[in-house]
Amino acid sequence: MSTEPKSPGNGRAQQNPILRVEGVVKRFGENTILNDVSFNVQPGEVVVIVGPSGTGKSTFLRCVNGLEDIQGGRIVFEGQTVNARSRKVIALRRRIGMIFQNFNLYPHLTAVENVTIAPIKVLREPRDSAKERAMELFRKVRLEHRASAYPSEMSGGEQQRVAIARALAMNPSLMMFDEPTSALDPETVGDVLTVMEELAADGSTMLVVTHEMAFADHVGDRMLFMDGGSIIEDGPPEELLRNPKEERTRQFVNSVLRPDTARRRQSNGAAADPG
Amino acid sequence: MYDFNIEAMYPFFDKLPAAIWTTVEISFLATIFSAILGIFLALMRRSDRLMLRAIATTYVEIIRNMPLLVLLYLVFFGLPAFGIVLSGFLSGLIALTLNSAAFMTEIFRAGLIAVPKGQYEAARSQGMTRSRMYLSVILPQILRVSYAPLGNQIIGVIMGSSIMMIATVEEVTAWMNNTGAVTYRYFEAFVVVAVVYLVLCQGTNLLRNLLGRLIFKSVAAGGRW
């Protein structure tokens, strides 16, 4: 089922969304992964996508920056139609930061080299200013002391924060997170979520696929619940989590917000509050 | 009992450095050229295009299953039949390069397979072009995986260069043959040449090791890289 987005954020600037997704269909052979997915993202909005595993959430992110092509519908980013088969998509990807579940840092490069390689080689920035900017970003993600470490010498949480710095180094206008904390040890999850929360507070436009309900609730402006390749429900997180309209959403929320999860939500929420 | 007399070799030692140089030269050039060819063929073998895959695979399978000696015969004695006459050195270099490229292809292909898919995705998501991605992200990781088997292949090239004698290349084995023929002391000549090859190969191996340590410096620091 595809619904017109009905979030408050959407009414704000209906005329000028940064990302427009219109009836997107994605198939792998006979399998339909995404079925008529539509929604808009406004500048500065944090949209979290939740739902059971295997419902096409990650695939959807990969369609947005053209890592996967689509079989139907349209994705328009900053007024430009995303076409995975066109060479233009290469330039478009420079404006979209992507964070992966498994970090995907370049293992042959140090943290600072990971962050500077694309600005230097792709954006042709001078080496010195790229490095300066990298150090600035390392302060932002609280990793100044790890700048010359190799990924293999870092914890998962540190690697993911380097990956965030690497994406930010390109000055993207949209940051996409594909289950950024799913591969992390529990004790390092908080560090990554804090950084993401600060990004959101800075006004970054973010599209986040996550299973961290506390984060989604706390930081998301809008929540999309996806199941079976379609958006089932789209609205403010507190609405979806506490007062879901669709039966399927209700089932999902009940299953992820078991008492033990609820307890973690509280403690996470407390940890994420710096004040 | 055989009267082993290494001194019989002494008068011929003055010609040995030139022979060694020729062996080093042809082996070095063949290694470089076949490595470059091998990288491209390895990429072709992983291409989406059936045609490219077919060409690369056919090349590898034909060359890999043909003795180097036969390949050398084809280049040195076969090509002139089509009006292409090349010098002995050039024929040898071509044969050695073509042969080694097939094995290099397989070495680099293994390296390519070892690079996780996520590396390609990360590079592409950063807006790298295909060539930039291969140059800055994929190739360094291939070399990291490949540089150990590469050592084997370089030794293979040096060994293979001994066959170039057939194409009148004045390399170390040719020195052995000439010196043996003149002195009738083949055994001593064999021993000298065996030592020369041992030193050459071990020397290259040490050099490769050293380079590897410099390039992949964190290996020394105990990291995976």
PDB file of N, CA and C in Angstrom, chain B residues 166-204:
ATOM      1  N   ILE B 166      67.396 -20.873 -26.167  1.00  0.00           N
ATOM      2  CA  ILE B 166      66.967 -21.437 -27.454  1.00  0.00           C
ATOM      3  C   ILE B 166      66.855 -20.354 -28.524  1.00  0.00           C
ATOM      4  N   ALA B 167      66.429 -19.161 -28.089  1.00  0.00           N
ATOM      5  CA  ALA B 167      66.255 -18.059 -29.035  1.00  0.00           C
ATOM      6  C   ALA B 167      67.523 -17.202 -29.088  1.00  0.00           C
ATOM      7  N   THR B 168      68.646 -17.816 -28.844  1.00  0.00           N
ATOM      8  CA  THR B 168      69.968 -17.172 -28.934  1.00  0.00           C
ATOM      9  C   THR B 168      70.138 -16.009 -27.970  1.00  0.00           C
ATOM     10  N   VAL B 169      69.338 -15.979 -26.888  1.00  0.00           N
ATOM     11  CA  VAL B 169      69.541 -14.921 -25.903  1.00  0.00           C
ATOM     12  C   VAL B 169      70.748 -15.299 -25.047  1.00  0.00           C
ATOM     13  N   GLU B 170      71.675 -14.380 -24.916  1.00  0.00           N
ATOM     14  CA  GLU B 170      72.931 -14.681 -24.213  1.00  0.00           C
ATOM     15  C   GLU B 170      72.757 -14.513 -22.708  1.00  0.00           C
ATOM     16  N   GLU B 171      71.914 -15.343 -22.114  1.00  0.00           N
ATOM     17  CA  GLU B 171      71.707 -15.226 -20.684  1.00  0.00           C
ATOM     18  C   GLU B 171      72.501 -16.311 -19.946  1.00  0.00           C
ATOM     19  N   VAL B 172      72.200 -16.472 -18.683  1.00  0.00           N
ATOM     20  CA  VAL B 172      73.038 -17.312 -17.821  1.00  0.00           C
ATOM     21  C   VAL B 172      73.119 -18.760 -18.306  1.00  0.00           C
ATOM     22  N   THR B 173      72.013 -19.316 -18.711  1.00  0.00           N
ATOM     23  CA  THR B 173      72.035 -20.703 -19.172  1.00  0.00           C
ATOM     24  C   THR B 173      72.816 -20.843 -20.481  1.00  0.00           C
ATOM     25  N   ALA B 174      72.726 -19.797 -21.310  1.00  0.00           N
ATOM     26  CA  ALA B 174      73.514 -19.804 -22.553  1.00  0.00           C
ATOM     27  C   ALA B 174      75.005 -19.791 -22.214  1.00  0.00           C
ATOM     28  N   TRP B 175      75.366 -19.038 -21.198  1.00  0.00           N
ATOM     29  CA  TRP B 175      76.769 -19.021 -20.739  1.00  0.00           C
ATOM     30  C   TRP B 175      77.188 -20.428 -20.331  1.00  0.00           C
ATOM     31  N   MET B 176      76.305 -21.084 -19.592  1.00  0.00           N
ATOM     32  CA  MET B 176      76.582 -22.439 -19.139  1.00  0.00           C
ATOM     33  C   MET B 176      76.832 -23.368 -20.318  1.00  0.00           C
ATOM     34  N   ASN B 177      75.974 -23.266 -21.277  1.00  0.00           N
ATOM     35  CA  ASN B 177      76.062 -24.131 -22.443  1.00  0.00           C
ATOM     36  C   ASN B 177      77.356 -23.880 -23.226  1.00  0.00           C
ATOM     37  N   ASN B 178      77.648 -22.604 -23.448  1.00  0.00           N
ATOM     38  CA  ASN B 178      78.862 -22.253 -24.200  1.00  0.00           C
ATOM     39  C   ASN B 178      80.112 -22.714 -23.471  1.00  0.00           C
ATOM     40  N   THR B 179      80.129 -22.366 -22.168  1.00  0.00           N
ATOM     41  CA  THR B 179      81.320 -22.701 -21.387  1.00  0.00           C
ATOM     42  C   THR B 179      81.515 -24.213 -21.324  1.00  0.00           C
ATOM     43  N   GLY B 180      80.433 -24.936 -21.149  1.00  0.00           N
ATOM     44  CA  GLY B 180      80.505 -26.393 -21.127  1.00  0.00           C
ATOM     45  C   GLY B 180      81.036 -26.925 -22.444  1.00  0.00           C
ATOM     46  N   ALA B 181      80.538 -26.366 -23.508  1.00  0.00           N
ATOM     47  CA  ALA B 181      80.923 -26.853 -24.831  1.00  0.00           C
ATOM     48  C   ALA B 181      82.412 -26.616 -25.100  1.00  0.00           C
ATOM     49  N   VAL B 182      82.897 -25.473 -24.651  1.00  0.00           N
ATOM     50  CA  VAL B 182      84.299 -25.129 -24.917  1.00  0.00           C
ATOM     51  C   VAL B 182      85.240 -25.934 -24.035  1.00  0.00           C
ATOM     52  N   THR B 183      84.879 -26.102 -22.745  1.00  0.00           N
ATOM     53  CA  THR B 183      85.798 -26.731 -21.801  1.00  0.00           C
ATOM     54  C   THR B 183      85.529 -28.229 -21.625  1.00  0.00           C
ATOM     55  N   TYR B 184      84.420 -28.705 -22.142  1.00  0.00           N
ATOM     56  CA  TYR B 184      83.960 -30.084 -21.864  1.00  0.00           C
ATOM     57  C   TYR B 184      83.756 -30.308 -20.371  1.00  0.00           C
ATOM     58  N   ARG B 185      83.590 -29.222 -19.625  1.00  0.00           N
ATOM     59  CA  ARG B 185      83.372 -29.375 -18.192  1.00  0.00           C
ATOM     60  C   ARG B 185      81.968 -28.871 -17.864  1.00  0.00           C
ATOM     61  N   TYR B 186      80.981 -29.628 -18.349  1.00  0.00           N
ATOM     62  CA  TYR B 186      79.584 -29.241 -18.142  1.00  0.00           C
ATOM     63  C   TYR B 186      79.210 -29.226 -16.677  1.00  0.00           C
ATOM     64  N   PHE B 187      79.722 -30.201 -15.953  1.00  0.00           N
ATOM     65  CA  PHE B 187      79.314 -30.323 -14.561  1.00  0.00           C
ATOM     66  C   PHE B 187      79.667 -29.068 -13.765  1.00  0.00           C
ATOM     67  N   GLU B 188      80.897 -28.577 -13.951  1.00  0.00           N
ATOM     68  CA  GLU B 188      81.307 -27.362 -13.257  1.00  0.00           C
ATOM     69  C   GLU B 188      80.437 -26.170 -13.673  1.00  0.00           C
ATOM     70  N   ALA B 189      80.157 -26.115 -14.984  1.00  0.00           N
ATOM     71  CA  ALA B 189      79.311 -25.014 -15.485  1.00  0.00           C
ATOM     72  C   ALA B 189      77.905 -25.088 -14.867  1.00  0.00           C
ATOM     73  N   PHE B 190      77.374 -26.318 -14.753  1.00  0.00           N
ATOM     74  CA  PHE B 190      76.058 -26.491 -14.111  1.00  0.00           C
ATOM     75  C   PHE B 190      76.071 -25.937 -12.693  1.00  0.00           C
ATOM     76  N   VAL B 191      77.133 -26.294 -11.968  1.00  0.00           N
ATOM     77  CA  VAL B 191      77.215 -25.878 -10.562  1.00  0.00           C
ATOM     78  C   VAL B 191      77.269 -24.361 -10.450  1.00  0.00           C
ATOM     79  N   VAL B 192      78.089 -23.735 -11.287  1.00  0.00           N
ATOM     80  CA  VAL B 192      78.203 -22.272 -11.248  1.00  0.00           C
ATOM     81  C   VAL B 192      76.840 -21.630 -11.489  1.00  0.00           C
ATOM     82  N   VAL B 193      76.172 -22.134 -12.527  1.00  0.00           N
ATOM     83  CA  VAL B 193      74.894 -21.540 -12.903  1.00  0.00           C
ATOM     84  C   VAL B 193      73.819 -21.797 -11.837  1.00  0.00           C
ATOM     85  N   ALA B 194      73.873 -22.961 -11.235  1.00  0.00           N
ATOM     86  CA  ALA B 194      72.920 -23.260 -10.172  1.00  0.00           C
ATOM     87  C   ALA B 194      73.059 -22.244  -9.044  1.00  0.00           C
ATOM     88  N   VAL B 195      74.314 -21.937  -8.695  1.00  0.00           N
ATOM     89  CA  VAL B 195      74.568 -20.956  -7.640  1.00  0.00           C
ATOM     90  C   VAL B 195      74.067 -19.573  -8.071  1.00  0.00           C
ATOM     91  N   VAL B 196      74.335 -19.218  -9.323  1.00  0.00           N
ATOM     92  CA  VAL B 196      73.891 -17.911  -9.826  1.00  0.00           C
ATOM     93  C   VAL B 196      72.369 -17.786  -9.706  1.00  0.00           C
ATOM     94  N   TYR B 197      71.648 -18.815 -10.143  1.00  0.00           N
ATOM     95  CA  TYR B 197      70.177 -18.748 -10.075  1.00  0.00           C
ATOM     96  C   TYR B 197      69.703 -18.692  -8.632  1.00  0.00           C
ATOM     97  N   LEU B 198      70.358 -19.446  -7.771  1.00  0.00           N
ATOM     98  CA  LEU B 198      69.978 -19.441  -6.363  1.00  0.00           C
ATOM     99  C   LEU B 198      70.087 -18.037  -5.782  1.00  0.00           C
ATOM    100  N   VAL B 199      71.242 -17.389  -6.076  1.00  0.00           N
ATOM    101  CA  VAL B 199      71.462 -16.043  -5.550  1.00  0.00           C
ATOM    102  C   VAL B 199      70.455 -15.060  -6.158  1.00  0.00           C
ATOM    103  N   LEU B 200      70.243 -15.182  -7.460  1.00  0.00           N
ATOM    104  CA  LEU B 200      69.304 -14.278  -8.138  1.00  0.00           C
ATOM    105  C   LEU B 200      67.900 -14.391  -7.532  1.00  0.00           C
ATOM    106  N   CYS B 201      67.435 -15.614  -7.403  1.00  0.00           N
ATOM    107  CA  CYS B 201      66.058 -15.818  -6.927  1.00  0.00           C
ATOM    108  C   CYS B 201      65.907 -15.412  -5.473  1.00  0.00           C
ATOM    109  N   GLN B 202      66.884 -15.810  -4.661  1.00  0.00           N
ATOM    110  CA  GLN B 202      66.789 -15.469  -3.244  1.00  0.00           C
ATOM    111  C   GLN B 202      66.896 -13.961  -3.070  1.00  0.00           C
ATOM    112  N   GLY B 203      67.767 -13.348  -3.886  1.00  0.00           N
ATOM    113  CA  GLY B 203      67.912 -11.887  -3.836  1.00  0.00           C
ATOM    114  C   GLY B 203      66.596 -11.188  -4.165  1.00  0.00           C
ATOM    115  N   THR B 204      65.945 -11.642  -5.226  1.00  0.00           N
ATOM    116  CA  THR B 204      64.665 -11.043  -5.616  1.00  0.00           C
ATOM    117  C   THR B 204      63.640 -11.222  -4.516  1.00  0.00           C
TER     118      THR B 204
END
